[in-house]
PDB file of C-alpha atoms in Angstrom:
ATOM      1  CA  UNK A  82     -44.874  -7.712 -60.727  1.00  0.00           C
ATOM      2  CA  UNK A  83     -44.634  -7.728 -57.850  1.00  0.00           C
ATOM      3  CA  UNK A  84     -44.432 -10.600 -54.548  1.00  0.00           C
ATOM      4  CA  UNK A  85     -47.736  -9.564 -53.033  1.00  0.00           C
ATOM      5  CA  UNK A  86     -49.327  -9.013 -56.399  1.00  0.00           C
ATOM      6  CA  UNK A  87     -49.411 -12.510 -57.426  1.00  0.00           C
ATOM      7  CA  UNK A  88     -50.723 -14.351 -54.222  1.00  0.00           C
ATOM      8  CA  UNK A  89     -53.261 -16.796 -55.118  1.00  0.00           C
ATOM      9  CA  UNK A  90     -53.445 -19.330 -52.277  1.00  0.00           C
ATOM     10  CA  UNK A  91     -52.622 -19.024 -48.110  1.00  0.00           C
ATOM     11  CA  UNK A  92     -51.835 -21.693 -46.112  1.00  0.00           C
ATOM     12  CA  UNK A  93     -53.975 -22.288 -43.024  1.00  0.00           C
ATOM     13  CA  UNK A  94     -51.910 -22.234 -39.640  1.00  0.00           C
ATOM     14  CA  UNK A  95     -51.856 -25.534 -37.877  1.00  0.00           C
ATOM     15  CA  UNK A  96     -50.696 -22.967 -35.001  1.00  0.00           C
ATOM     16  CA  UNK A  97     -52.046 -19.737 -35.214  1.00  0.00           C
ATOM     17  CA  UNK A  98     -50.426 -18.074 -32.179  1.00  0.00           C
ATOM     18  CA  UNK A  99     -46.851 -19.344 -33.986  1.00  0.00           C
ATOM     19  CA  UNK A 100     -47.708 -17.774 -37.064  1.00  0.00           C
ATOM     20  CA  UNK A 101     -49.538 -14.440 -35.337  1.00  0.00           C
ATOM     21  CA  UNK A 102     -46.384 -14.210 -32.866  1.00  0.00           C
ATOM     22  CA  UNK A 103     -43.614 -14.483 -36.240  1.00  0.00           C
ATOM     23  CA  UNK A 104     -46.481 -12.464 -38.337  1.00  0.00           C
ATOM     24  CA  UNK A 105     -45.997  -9.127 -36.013  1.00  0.00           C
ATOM     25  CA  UNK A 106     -42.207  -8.898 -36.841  1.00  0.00           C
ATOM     26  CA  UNK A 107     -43.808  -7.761 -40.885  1.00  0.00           C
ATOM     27  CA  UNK A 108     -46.705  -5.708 -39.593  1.00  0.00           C
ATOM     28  CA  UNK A 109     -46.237  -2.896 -42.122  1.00  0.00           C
ATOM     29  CA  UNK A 110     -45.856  -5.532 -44.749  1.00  0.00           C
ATOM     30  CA  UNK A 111     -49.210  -5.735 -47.173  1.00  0.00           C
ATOM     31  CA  UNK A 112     -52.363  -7.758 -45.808  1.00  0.00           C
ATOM     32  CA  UNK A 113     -51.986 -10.649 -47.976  1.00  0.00           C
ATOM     33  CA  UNK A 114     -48.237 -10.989 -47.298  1.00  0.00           C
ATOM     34  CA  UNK A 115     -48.951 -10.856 -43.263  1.00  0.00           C
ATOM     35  CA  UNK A 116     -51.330 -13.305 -43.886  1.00  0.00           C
ATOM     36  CA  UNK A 117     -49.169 -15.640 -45.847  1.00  0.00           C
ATOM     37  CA  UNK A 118     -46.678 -15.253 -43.425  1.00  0.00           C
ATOM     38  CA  UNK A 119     -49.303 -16.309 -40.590  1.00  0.00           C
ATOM     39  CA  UNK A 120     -49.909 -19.454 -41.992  1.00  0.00           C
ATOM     40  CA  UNK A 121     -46.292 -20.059 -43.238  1.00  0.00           C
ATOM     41  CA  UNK A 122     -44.986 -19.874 -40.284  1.00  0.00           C
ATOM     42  CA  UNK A 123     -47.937 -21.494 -38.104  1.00  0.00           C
ATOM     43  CA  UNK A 124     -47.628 -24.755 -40.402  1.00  0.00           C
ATOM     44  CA  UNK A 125     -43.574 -24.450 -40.661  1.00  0.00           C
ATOM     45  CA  UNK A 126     -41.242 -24.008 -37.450  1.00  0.00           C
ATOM     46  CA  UNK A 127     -38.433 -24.208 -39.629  1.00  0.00           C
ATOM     47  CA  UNK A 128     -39.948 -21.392 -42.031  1.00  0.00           C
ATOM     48  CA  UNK A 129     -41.236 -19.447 -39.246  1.00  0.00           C
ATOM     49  CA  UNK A 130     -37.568 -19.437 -37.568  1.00  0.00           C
ATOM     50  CA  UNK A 131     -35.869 -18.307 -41.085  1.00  0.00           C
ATOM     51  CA  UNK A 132     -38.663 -15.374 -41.198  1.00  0.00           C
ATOM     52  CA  UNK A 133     -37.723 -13.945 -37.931  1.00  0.00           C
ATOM     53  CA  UNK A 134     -33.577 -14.110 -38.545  1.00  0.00           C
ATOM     54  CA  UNK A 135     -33.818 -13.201 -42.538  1.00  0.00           C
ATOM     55  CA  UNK A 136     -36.952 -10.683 -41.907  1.00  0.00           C
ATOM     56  CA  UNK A 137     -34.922  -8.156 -43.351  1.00  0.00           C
ATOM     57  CA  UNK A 138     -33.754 -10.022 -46.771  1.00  0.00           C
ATOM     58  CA  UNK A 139     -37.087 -11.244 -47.348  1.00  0.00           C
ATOM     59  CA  UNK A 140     -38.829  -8.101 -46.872  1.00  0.00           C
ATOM     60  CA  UNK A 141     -36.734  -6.869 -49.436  1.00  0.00           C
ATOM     61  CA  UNK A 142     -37.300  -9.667 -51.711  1.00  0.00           C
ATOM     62  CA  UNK A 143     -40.960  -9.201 -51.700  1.00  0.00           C
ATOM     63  CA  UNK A 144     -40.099  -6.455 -53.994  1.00  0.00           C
ATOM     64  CA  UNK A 145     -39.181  -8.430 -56.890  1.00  0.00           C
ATOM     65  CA  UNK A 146     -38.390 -11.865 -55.896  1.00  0.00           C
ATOM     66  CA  UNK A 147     -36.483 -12.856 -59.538  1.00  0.00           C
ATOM     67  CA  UNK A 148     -34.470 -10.318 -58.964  1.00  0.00           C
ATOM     68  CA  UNK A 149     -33.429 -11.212 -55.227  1.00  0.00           C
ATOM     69  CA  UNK A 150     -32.974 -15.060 -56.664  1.00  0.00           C
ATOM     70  CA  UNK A 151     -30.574 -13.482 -59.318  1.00  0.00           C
ATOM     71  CA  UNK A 152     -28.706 -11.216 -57.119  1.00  0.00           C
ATOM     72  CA  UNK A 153     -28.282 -14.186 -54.988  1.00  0.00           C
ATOM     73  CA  UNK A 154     -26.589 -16.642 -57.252  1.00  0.00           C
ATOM     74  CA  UNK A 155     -24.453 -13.696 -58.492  1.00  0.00           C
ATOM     75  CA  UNK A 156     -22.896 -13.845 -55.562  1.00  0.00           C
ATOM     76  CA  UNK A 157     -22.189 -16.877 -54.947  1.00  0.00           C
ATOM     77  CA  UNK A 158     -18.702 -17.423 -57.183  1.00  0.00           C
ATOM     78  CA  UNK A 159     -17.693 -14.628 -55.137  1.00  0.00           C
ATOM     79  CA  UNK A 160     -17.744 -16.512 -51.841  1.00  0.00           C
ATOM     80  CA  UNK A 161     -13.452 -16.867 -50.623  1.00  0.00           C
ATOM     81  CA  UNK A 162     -12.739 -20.255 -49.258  1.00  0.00           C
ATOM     82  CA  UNK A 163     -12.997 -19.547 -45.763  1.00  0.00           C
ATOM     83  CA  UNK A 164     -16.472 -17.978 -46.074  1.00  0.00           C
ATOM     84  CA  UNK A 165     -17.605 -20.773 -48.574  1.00  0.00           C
ATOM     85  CA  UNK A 166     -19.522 -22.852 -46.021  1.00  0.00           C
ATOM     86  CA  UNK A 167     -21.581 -20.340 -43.589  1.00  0.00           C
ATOM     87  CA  UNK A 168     -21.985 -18.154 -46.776  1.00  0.00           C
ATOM     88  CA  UNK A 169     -23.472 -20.999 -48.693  1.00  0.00           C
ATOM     89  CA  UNK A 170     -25.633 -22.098 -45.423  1.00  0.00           C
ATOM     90  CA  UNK A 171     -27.130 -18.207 -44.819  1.00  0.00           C
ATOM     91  CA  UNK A 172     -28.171 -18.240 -48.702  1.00  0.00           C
ATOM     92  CA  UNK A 173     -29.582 -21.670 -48.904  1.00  0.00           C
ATOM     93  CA  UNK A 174     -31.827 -20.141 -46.533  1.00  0.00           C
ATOM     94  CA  UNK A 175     -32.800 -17.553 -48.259  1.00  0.00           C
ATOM     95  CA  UNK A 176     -33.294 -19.589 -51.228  1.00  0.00           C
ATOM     96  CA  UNK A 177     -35.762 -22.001 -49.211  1.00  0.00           C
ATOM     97  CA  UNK A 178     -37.477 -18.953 -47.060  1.00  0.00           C
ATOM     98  CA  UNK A 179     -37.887 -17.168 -50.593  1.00  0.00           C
ATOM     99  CA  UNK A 180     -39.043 -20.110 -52.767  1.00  0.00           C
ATOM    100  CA  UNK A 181     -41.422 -21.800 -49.866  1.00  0.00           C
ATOM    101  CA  UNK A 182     -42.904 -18.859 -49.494  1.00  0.00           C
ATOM    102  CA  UNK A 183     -43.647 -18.293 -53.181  1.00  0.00           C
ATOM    103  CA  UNK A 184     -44.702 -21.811 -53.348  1.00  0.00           C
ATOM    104  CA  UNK A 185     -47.610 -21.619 -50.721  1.00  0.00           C
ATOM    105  CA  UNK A 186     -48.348 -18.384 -52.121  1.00  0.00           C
ATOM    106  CA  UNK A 187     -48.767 -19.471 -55.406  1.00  0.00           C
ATOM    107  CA  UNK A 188     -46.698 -16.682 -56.735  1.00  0.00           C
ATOM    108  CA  UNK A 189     -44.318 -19.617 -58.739  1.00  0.00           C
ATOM    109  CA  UNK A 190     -45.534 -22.149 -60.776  1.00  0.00           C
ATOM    110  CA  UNK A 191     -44.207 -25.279 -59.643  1.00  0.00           C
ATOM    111  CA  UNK A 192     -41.679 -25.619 -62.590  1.00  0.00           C
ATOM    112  CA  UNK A 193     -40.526 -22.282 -61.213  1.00  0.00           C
ATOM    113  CA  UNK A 194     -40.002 -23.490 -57.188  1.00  0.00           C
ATOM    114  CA  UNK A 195     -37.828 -26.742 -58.616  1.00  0.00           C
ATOM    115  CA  UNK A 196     -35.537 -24.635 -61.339  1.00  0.00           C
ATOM    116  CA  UNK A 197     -35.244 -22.066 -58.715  1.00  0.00           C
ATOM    117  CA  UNK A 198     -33.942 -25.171 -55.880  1.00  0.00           C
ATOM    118  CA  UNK A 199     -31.756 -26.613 -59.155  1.00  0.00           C
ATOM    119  CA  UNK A 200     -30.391 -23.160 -59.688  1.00  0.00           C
ATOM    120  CA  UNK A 201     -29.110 -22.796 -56.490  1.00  0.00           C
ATOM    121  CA  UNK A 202     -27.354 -25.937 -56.215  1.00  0.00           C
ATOM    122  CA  UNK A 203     -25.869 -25.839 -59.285  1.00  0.00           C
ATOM    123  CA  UNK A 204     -24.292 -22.562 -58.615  1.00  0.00           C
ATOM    124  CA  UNK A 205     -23.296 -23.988 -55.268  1.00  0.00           C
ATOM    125  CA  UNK A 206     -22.287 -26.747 -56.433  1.00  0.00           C
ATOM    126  CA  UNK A 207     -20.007 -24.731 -59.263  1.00  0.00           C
ATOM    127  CA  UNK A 208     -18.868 -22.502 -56.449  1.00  0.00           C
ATOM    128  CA  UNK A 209     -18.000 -25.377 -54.315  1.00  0.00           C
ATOM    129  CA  UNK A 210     -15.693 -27.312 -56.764  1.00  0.00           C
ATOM    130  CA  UNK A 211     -14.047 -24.164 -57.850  1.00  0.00           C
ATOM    131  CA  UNK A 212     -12.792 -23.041 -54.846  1.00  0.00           C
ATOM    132  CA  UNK A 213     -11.508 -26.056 -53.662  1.00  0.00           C
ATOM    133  CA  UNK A 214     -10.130 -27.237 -56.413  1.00  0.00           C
ATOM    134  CA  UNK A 215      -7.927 -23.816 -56.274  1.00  0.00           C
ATOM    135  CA  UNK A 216      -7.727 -24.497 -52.978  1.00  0.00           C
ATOM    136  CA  UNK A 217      -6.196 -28.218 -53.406  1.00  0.00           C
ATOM    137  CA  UNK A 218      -3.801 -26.562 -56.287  1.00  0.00           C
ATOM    138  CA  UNK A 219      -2.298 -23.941 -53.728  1.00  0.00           C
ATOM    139  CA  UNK A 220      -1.835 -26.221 -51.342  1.00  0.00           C
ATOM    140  CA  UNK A 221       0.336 -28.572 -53.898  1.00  0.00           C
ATOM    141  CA  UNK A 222      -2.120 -30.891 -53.937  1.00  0.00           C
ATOM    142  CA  UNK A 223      -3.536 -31.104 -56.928  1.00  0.00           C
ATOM    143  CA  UNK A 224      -1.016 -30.417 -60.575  1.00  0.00           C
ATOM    144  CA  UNK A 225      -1.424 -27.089 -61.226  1.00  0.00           C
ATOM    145  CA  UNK A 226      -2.128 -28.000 -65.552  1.00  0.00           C
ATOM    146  CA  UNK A 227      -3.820 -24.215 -65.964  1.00  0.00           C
ATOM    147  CA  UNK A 228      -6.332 -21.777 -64.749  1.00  0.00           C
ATOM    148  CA  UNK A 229      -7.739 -23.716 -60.878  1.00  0.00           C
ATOM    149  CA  UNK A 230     -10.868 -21.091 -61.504  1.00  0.00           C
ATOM    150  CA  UNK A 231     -11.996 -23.859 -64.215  1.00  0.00           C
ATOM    151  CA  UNK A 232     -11.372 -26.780 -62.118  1.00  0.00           C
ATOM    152  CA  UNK A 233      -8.574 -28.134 -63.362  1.00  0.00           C
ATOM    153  CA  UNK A 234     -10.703 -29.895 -66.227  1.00  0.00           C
ATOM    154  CA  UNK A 235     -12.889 -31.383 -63.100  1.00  0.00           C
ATOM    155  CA  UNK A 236     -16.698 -31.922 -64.932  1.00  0.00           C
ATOM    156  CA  UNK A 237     -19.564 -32.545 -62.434  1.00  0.00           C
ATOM    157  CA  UNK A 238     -22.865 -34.526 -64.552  1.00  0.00           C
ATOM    158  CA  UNK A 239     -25.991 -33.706 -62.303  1.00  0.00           C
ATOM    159  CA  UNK A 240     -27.656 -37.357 -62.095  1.00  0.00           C
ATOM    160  CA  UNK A 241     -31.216 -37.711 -61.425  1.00  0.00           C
ATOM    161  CA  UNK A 242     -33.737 -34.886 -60.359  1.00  0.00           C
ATOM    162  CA  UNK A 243     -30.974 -32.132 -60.282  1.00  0.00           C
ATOM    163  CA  UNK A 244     -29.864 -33.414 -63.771  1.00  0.00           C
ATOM    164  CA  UNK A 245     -33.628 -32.775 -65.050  1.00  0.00           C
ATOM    165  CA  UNK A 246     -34.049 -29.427 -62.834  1.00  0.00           C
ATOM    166  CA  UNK A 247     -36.297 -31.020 -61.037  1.00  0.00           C
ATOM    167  CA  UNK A 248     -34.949 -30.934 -57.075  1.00  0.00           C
ATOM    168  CA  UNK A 249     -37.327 -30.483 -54.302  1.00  0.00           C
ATOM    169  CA  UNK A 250     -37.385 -29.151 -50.920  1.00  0.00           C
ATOM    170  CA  UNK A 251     -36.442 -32.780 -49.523  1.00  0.00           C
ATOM    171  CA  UNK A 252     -34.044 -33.820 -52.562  1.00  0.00           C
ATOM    172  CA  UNK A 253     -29.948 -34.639 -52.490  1.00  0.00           C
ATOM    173  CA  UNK A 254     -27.817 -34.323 -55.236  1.00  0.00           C
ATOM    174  CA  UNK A 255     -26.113 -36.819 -57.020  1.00  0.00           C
ATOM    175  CA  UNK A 256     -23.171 -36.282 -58.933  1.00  0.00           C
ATOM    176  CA  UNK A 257     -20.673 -37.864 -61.001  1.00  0.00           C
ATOM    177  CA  UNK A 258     -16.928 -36.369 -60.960  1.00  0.00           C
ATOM    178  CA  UNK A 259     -15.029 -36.512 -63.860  1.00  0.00           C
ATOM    179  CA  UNK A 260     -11.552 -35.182 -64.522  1.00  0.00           C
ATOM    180  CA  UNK A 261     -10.098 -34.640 -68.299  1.00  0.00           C
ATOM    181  CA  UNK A 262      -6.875 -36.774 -68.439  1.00  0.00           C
ATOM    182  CA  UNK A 263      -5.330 -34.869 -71.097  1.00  0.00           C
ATOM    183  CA  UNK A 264      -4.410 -31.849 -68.944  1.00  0.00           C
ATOM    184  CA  UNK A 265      -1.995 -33.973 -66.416  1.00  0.00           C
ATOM    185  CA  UNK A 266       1.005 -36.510 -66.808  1.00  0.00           C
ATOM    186  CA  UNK A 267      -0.425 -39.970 -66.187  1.00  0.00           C
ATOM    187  CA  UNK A 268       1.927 -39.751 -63.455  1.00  0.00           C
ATOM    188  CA  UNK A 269      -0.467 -37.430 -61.568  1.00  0.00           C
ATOM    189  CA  UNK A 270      -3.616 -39.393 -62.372  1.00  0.00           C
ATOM    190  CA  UNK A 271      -3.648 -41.201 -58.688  1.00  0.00           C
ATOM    191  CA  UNK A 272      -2.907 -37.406 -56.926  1.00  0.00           C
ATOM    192  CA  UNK A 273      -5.938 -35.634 -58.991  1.00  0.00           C
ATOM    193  CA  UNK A 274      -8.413 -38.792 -58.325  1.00  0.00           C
ATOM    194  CA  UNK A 275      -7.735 -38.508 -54.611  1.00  0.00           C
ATOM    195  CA  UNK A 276      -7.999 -34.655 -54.642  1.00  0.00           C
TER     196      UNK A 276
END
């Protein structure tokens, strides 16, 4: 089904001349998603900025928004070093345009909007340590014991409300780090902590 289909619920714009203003950049979109958008973004400057600069991703989103979230965290282990941080910026937008969106809508269930946020930063997250960890092994850094793509036996425990897919729009993550001993020389324990 589709985005549009499943609206049950618009917000009401705290500032309807935001929201009609940002709401004439998807004027060929269906009724119910201009008005969503009206109220999204007359409630939400932060929204309403992310509609105007991703207009294009999200209008293509509306189209099947599972599909858009998938497509999305496909392509994040993909991301080279260099691009890792703006890349993983310009899709945690996405991720928040798509799933606030969906949220006031009430096209997700709100078990949907939190494993959606959890997704994402787990796959950032994954991304993240990765590529560095490659990164820290190239540059001699770190013992190169086998393969950097799996981290160099690096395991990350989500703690708290990304441990129980849980995160909200306002949440941090907290992590614990752990390294498995057995593929370094004790020698190299103090140079893999420190990476």
């Amino acid at each position: 089904m589709t985005f549009t289909s499943r609206i049950t619920r618009l917000p009401h714009a705290f500032d309807p001349m935001r929201g009609a203003d940002v709401a004439e950049v998807f004027a060929d979109q269906p009724t119910k998603v201009v008005d969503l958008i009206k109220g999204t973004a007359g409630c939400s400057p932060y929204l309403a900025g992310l509609l105007r600069s991703e207009a294009d991703w999200i209008t293509e989103a509306f189209a099947d928004p599972e599909r858009a979230v998938a497509d999305l965290l496909a392509d994040i282990p993909h991301i080279s070093l260099d691009a890792l941080p703006s890349e993983l910026r310009r899709y945690k937008r996405r991720i928040a345009l798509l799933v606030g969106l969906a949220d006031l809508g009430g096209v997700w269930a709100l078990e949907t909007v939190t494993q959606v946020l959890t997704d994402f930063a787990d796959a950032a997250v994954q991304a993240s340590i990765s590529t560095l960890v490659a990164a820290e092994v190239s540059r001699g850094k770190l013992p190169a014991s086998d393969d950097p793509a799996n981290a160099g036996g690096m395991v990350v425990l989500a703690m708290g409300k990304m441990g129980a897919a849980e995160l909200n729009y306002s949440s941090d993550i907290d992590l614990i780090c752990l390294f498995d001993e057995t593929r370094f020389d004790p020698d190299d324990y103090h140079d893999v902590r420190a990476a």
